[in-house]
PDB file of C-alpha atoms in Angstrom:
ATOM      1  CA  MET X   1      -0.132  -0.271  -0.128  1.00 60.00           C
ATOM      2  CA  ASN X   2       1.437   3.293  -1.036  1.00 63.00           C
ATOM      3  CA  LEU X   3       0.566   6.405   1.156  1.00 62.00           C
ATOM      4  CA  ARG X   4       0.943   9.084  -1.444  1.00 62.00           C
ATOM      5  CA  ALA X   5      -1.202   7.220  -3.763  1.00 62.00           C
ATOM      6  CA  LEU X   6      -3.930   6.278  -1.369  1.00 61.00           C
ATOM      7  CA  LEU X   7      -3.621   9.774   0.213  1.00 62.00           C
ATOM      8  CA  PHE X   8      -4.418  11.468  -3.715  1.00 58.00           C
ATOM      9  CA  SER X   9      -7.262   9.612  -3.825  1.00 63.00           C
ATOM     10  CA  PHE X  10      -8.620  11.651  -1.115  1.00 58.00           C
ATOM     11  CA  PHE X  11      -6.991  15.053  -1.974  1.00 57.00           C
ATOM     12  CA  PRO X  12      -7.016  15.010  -5.769  1.00 53.00           C
ATOM     13  CA  HIS X  13      -5.953  18.901  -5.725  1.00 45.00           C
ATOM     14  CA  PRO X  14      -2.134  19.519  -6.129  1.00 41.00           C
ATOM     15  CA  MET X  15      -0.548  18.821  -3.080  1.00 39.00           C
ATOM     16  CA  HIS X  16       2.839  18.553  -1.061  1.00 35.00           C
ATOM     17  CA  PRO X  17       4.279  15.730  -2.443  1.00 39.00           C
ATOM     18  CA  ASN X  18       5.508  14.819   1.073  1.00 46.00           C
ATOM     19  CA  PHE X  19       2.554  14.685   3.001  1.00 54.00           C
ATOM     20  CA  GLN X  20       2.596  14.259   6.627  1.00 62.00           C
ATOM     21  CA  PRO X  21       1.148  14.757   9.718  1.00 66.00           C
ATOM     22  CA  MET X  22       2.218  18.093  11.752  1.00 69.00           C
ATOM     23  CA  PRO X  23       5.217  17.385  14.004  1.00 71.00           C
ATOM     24  CA  LEU X  24       4.533  18.137  17.881  1.00 70.00           C
ATOM     25  CA  LEU X  25       6.598  20.566  19.731  1.00 73.00           C
ATOM     26  CA  LYS X  26       8.307  20.297  22.912  1.00 76.00           C
ATOM     27  CA  ARG X  27       8.625  23.355  25.224  1.00 77.00           C
ATOM     28  CA  ALA X  28      11.073  23.530  28.314  1.00 83.00           C
ATOM     29  CA  ALA X  29       8.330  25.284  30.231  1.00 84.00           C
ATOM     30  CA  PRO X  30       4.866  25.480  30.238  1.00 79.00           C
ATOM     31  CA  PHE X  31       3.081  28.594  29.176  1.00 79.00           C
ATOM     32  CA  ASP X  32      -0.769  29.681  28.954  1.00 83.00           C
ATOM     33  CA  ASP X  33      -2.239  31.315  25.931  1.00 86.00           C
ATOM     34  CA  PRO X  34      -6.232  31.565  24.832  1.00 87.00           C
ATOM     35  CA  ASP X  35      -5.094  31.128  21.190  1.00 87.00           C
ATOM     36  CA  TRP X  36      -3.371  27.537  21.649  1.00 84.00           C
ATOM     37  CA  ILE X  37      -4.735  24.261  22.552  1.00 85.00           C
ATOM     38  CA  TYR X  38      -3.319  22.158  24.829  1.00 81.00           C
ATOM     39  CA  GLU X  39      -2.753  18.100  24.946  1.00 83.00           C
ATOM     40  CA  LEU X  40      -1.240  15.651  26.900  1.00 83.00           C
ATOM     41  CA  LYS X  41       1.499  13.877  24.431  1.00 82.00           C
ATOM     42  CA  MET X  42       0.872  10.440  24.492  1.00 90.00           C
ATOM     43  CA  ASP X  43       4.093   8.311  23.946  1.00 92.00           C
ATOM     44  CA  GLY X  44       3.621   5.946  21.305  1.00 96.00           C
ATOM     45  CA  PHE X  45       3.976   6.292  17.460  1.00 96.00           C
ATOM     46  CA  ARG X  46       2.628   9.146  15.314  1.00 93.00           C
ATOM     47  CA  ALA X  47       0.010   7.376  12.659  1.00 94.00           C
ATOM     48  CA  LEU X  48      -2.310   8.082   9.925  1.00 91.00           C
ATOM     49  CA  ALA X  49      -4.989   6.353   9.933  1.00 93.00           C
ATOM     50  CA  ILE X  50      -6.695   5.665   6.271  1.00 91.00           C
ATOM     51  CA  VAL X  51      -9.910   4.114   5.952  1.00 91.00           C
ATOM     52  CA  GLU X  52     -11.616   3.604   2.512  1.00 88.00           C
ATOM     53  CA  HIS X  53     -13.785   0.894   1.552  1.00 87.00           C
ATOM     54  CA  GLY X  54     -14.311  -0.842   5.027  1.00 88.00           C
ATOM     55  CA  ARG X  55     -10.870  -1.071   5.783  1.00 91.00           C
ATOM     56  CA  ALA X  56      -8.439   0.736   7.692  1.00 93.00           C
ATOM     57  CA  HIS X  57      -4.533   1.300   6.954  1.00 92.00           C
ATOM     58  CA  LEU X  58      -2.321   2.756   9.189  1.00 94.00           C
ATOM     59  CA  PHE X  59       1.210   4.487   8.336  1.00 92.00           C
ATOM     60  CA  SER X  60       3.830   6.069   9.982  1.00 90.00           C
ATOM     61  CA  ARG X  61       4.758  10.040  10.021  1.00 84.00           C
ATOM     62  CA  ASN X  62       7.011   8.594   7.188  1.00 83.00           C
ATOM     63  CA  GLY X  63       4.632   7.160   5.080  1.00 84.00           C
ATOM     64  CA  HIS X  64       6.003   3.495   6.251  1.00 88.00           C
ATOM     65  CA  PRO X  65       2.827   1.169   6.552  1.00 90.00           C
ATOM     66  CA  PHE X  66       2.134  -0.475  10.221  1.00 94.00           C
ATOM     67  CA  ALA X  67       1.533  -3.580   8.799  1.00 92.00           C
ATOM     68  CA  SER X  68       2.123  -5.289  12.480  1.00 94.00           C
ATOM     69  CA  PHE X  69      -0.697  -3.231  13.873  1.00 96.00           C
ATOM     70  CA  SER X  70      -3.174  -5.122  11.606  1.00 95.00           C
ATOM     71  CA  ALA X  71      -5.768  -6.121  14.614  1.00 96.00           C
ATOM     72  CA  LEU X  72      -5.828  -2.183  15.692  1.00 97.00           C
ATOM     73  CA  ALA X  73      -6.254  -1.157  11.664  1.00 96.00           C
ATOM     74  CA  GLU X  74      -9.534  -3.832  11.762  1.00 96.00           C
ATOM     75  CA  SER X  75     -10.471  -2.484  14.854  1.00 95.00           C
ATOM     76  CA  ILE X  76     -10.410   1.172  13.327  1.00 94.00           C
ATOM     77  CA  SER X  77     -12.113  -0.530  10.109  1.00 93.00           C
ATOM     78  CA  ASP X  78     -15.400  -1.987  12.357  1.00 92.00           C
ATOM     79  CA  SER X  79     -15.429   1.560  13.893  1.00 90.00           C
ATOM     80  CA  LEU X  80     -16.052   3.536  10.642  1.00 87.00           C
ATOM     81  CA  SER X  81     -16.933   0.584   8.317  1.00 78.00           C
ATOM     82  CA  ASN X  82     -19.210   2.994   5.990  1.00 84.00           C
ATOM     83  CA  VAL X  83     -16.997   6.183   5.640  1.00 85.00           C
ATOM     84  CA  ARG X  84     -14.047   7.393   3.911  1.00 88.00           C
ATOM     85  CA  ALA X  85     -11.556   9.243   6.355  1.00 90.00           C
ATOM     86  CA  VAL X  86      -8.069  10.182   7.042  1.00 91.00           C
ATOM     87  CA  ILE X  87      -7.590  10.366  10.858  1.00 93.00           C
ATOM     88  CA  ASP X  88      -3.759  11.458  12.312  1.00 93.00           C
ATOM     89  CA  GLY X  89      -3.445  10.126  15.753  1.00 95.00           C
ATOM     90  CA  GLU X  90      -0.911   8.089  18.001  1.00 96.00           C
ATOM     91  CA  ILE X  91      -0.712   4.298  18.430  1.00 98.00           C
ATOM     92  CA  CYS X  92      -0.106   3.550  22.117  1.00 97.00           C
ATOM     93  CA  SER X  93       0.260   0.720  24.808  1.00 96.00           C
ATOM     94  CA  LEU X  94      -1.319   1.640  28.010  1.00 95.00           C
ATOM     95  CA  ASP X  95      -0.551   0.118  31.202  1.00 94.00           C
ATOM     96  CA  ARG X  96      -3.256  -0.822  33.900  1.00 92.00           C
ATOM     97  CA  ARG X  97      -3.527   2.703  35.003  1.00 94.00           C
ATOM     98  CA  GLY X  98      -4.260   3.973  31.927  1.00 92.00           C
ATOM     99  CA  ARG X  99      -0.677   5.638  31.315  1.00 93.00           C
ATOM    100  CA  PRO X 100       1.268   5.377  27.864  1.00 94.00           C
ATOM    101  CA  GLN X 101       4.033   2.835  28.024  1.00 95.00           C
ATOM    102  CA  PHE X 102       6.288   3.201  25.310  1.00 96.00           C
ATOM    103  CA  LYS X 103       8.510  -0.067  25.524  1.00 95.00           C
ATOM    104  CA  ASN X 104       5.419  -2.216  26.196  1.00 94.00           C
ATOM    105  CA  LEU X 105       4.346  -0.807  22.492  1.00 95.00           C
ATOM    106  CA  LEU X 106       7.874  -1.289  20.993  1.00 93.00           C
ATOM    107  CA  PHE X 107       8.431  -4.494  22.384  1.00 93.00           C
ATOM    108  CA  ARG X 108       4.655  -6.129  21.808  1.00 90.00           C
ATOM    109  CA  ARG X 109       3.809  -6.652  25.572  1.00 90.00           C
ATOM    110  CA  GLY X 110       1.061  -5.620  28.076  1.00 88.00           C
ATOM    111  CA  ASN X 111      -2.364  -4.487  26.888  1.00 92.00           C
ATOM    112  CA  PRO X 112      -3.388  -4.180  22.778  1.00 94.00           C
ATOM    113  CA  PRO X 113      -2.469  -1.208  21.162  1.00 97.00           C
ATOM    114  CA  CYS X 114      -4.988   1.242  20.959  1.00 97.00           C
ATOM    115  CA  PHE X 115      -5.093   4.429  18.525  1.00 97.00           C
ATOM    116  CA  PHE X 116      -5.500   7.837  20.423  1.00 96.00           C
ATOM    117  CA  ALA X 117      -7.126  10.055  17.603  1.00 95.00           C
ATOM    118  CA  PHE X 118      -6.315  14.016  17.760  1.00 92.00           C
ATOM    119  CA  ASP X 119      -7.726  15.551  14.055  1.00 94.00           C
ATOM    120  CA  LEU X 120      -9.372  14.481  11.673  1.00 94.00           C
ATOM    121  CA  LEU X 121      -8.134  15.721   7.910  1.00 91.00           C
ATOM    122  CA  THR X 122     -11.020  14.175   5.980  1.00 89.00           C
ATOM    123  CA  TYR X 123     -14.460  12.663   6.945  1.00 91.00           C
ATOM    124  CA  GLY X 124     -16.105  12.040   3.762  1.00 87.00           C
ATOM    125  CA  LYS X 125     -14.935  15.530   1.994  1.00 88.00           C
ATOM    126  CA  ASP X 126     -11.629  17.623   2.706  1.00 87.00           C
ATOM    127  CA  LEU X 127     -11.825  19.242   6.353  1.00 91.00           C
ATOM    128  CA  ARG X 128      -8.069  20.620   6.413  1.00 88.00           C
ATOM    129  CA  THR X 129      -9.081  24.186   5.937  1.00 90.00           C
ATOM    130  CA  GLU X 130     -11.904  23.699   8.521  1.00 94.00           C
ATOM    131  CA  ARG X 131     -10.880  25.422  12.023  1.00 94.00           C
ATOM    132  CA  LEU X 132      -8.965  22.667  14.323  1.00 93.00           C
ATOM    133  CA  LEU X 133     -11.620  23.047  17.248  1.00 94.00           C
ATOM    134  CA  ASP X 134     -14.353  22.138  14.380  1.00 96.00           C
ATOM    135  CA  ARG X 135     -12.361  18.886  13.584  1.00 95.00           C
ATOM    136  CA  LYS X 136     -12.067  17.957  17.247  1.00 95.00           C
ATOM    137  CA  GLN X 137     -15.574  18.617  17.454  1.00 95.00           C
ATOM    138  CA  GLU X 138     -16.655  16.188  14.373  1.00 93.00           C
ATOM    139  CA  LEU X 139     -13.881  13.858  15.262  1.00 92.00           C
ATOM    140  CA  ARG X 140     -16.029  13.589  19.152  1.00 90.00           C
ATOM    141  CA  ARG X 141     -19.244  12.626  17.592  1.00 84.00           C
TER     142      ARG X 141
END
């Protein structure tokens, strides 16, 4: 499965050939600003979930397929069976307290991996020009 070809089917307009999720930023000290959204940093693998024709495919931020997470992709497919969507998120493994454990994810131990979705790029149509807060609200539905 080729990420660029699959994304082109969602975004037929000319676009940057190296479409990638926006990198997260780390700051040395917390700050408070009403113009910013704050979210917990989940410790896992950044991924794009692409759902089409009842199947989900997971890709790394560099466009490589996450073939080893086929059960997770199938679970996403079951949740969004009749939808065309591109979802930006993080693949994580949670401990019994619900905290991400990167080593468990890396070595495939502990609880099965889960997908934390934090941005909805398409949902039947291209949403990238919509406000981030509106896309997040649509994601919660």
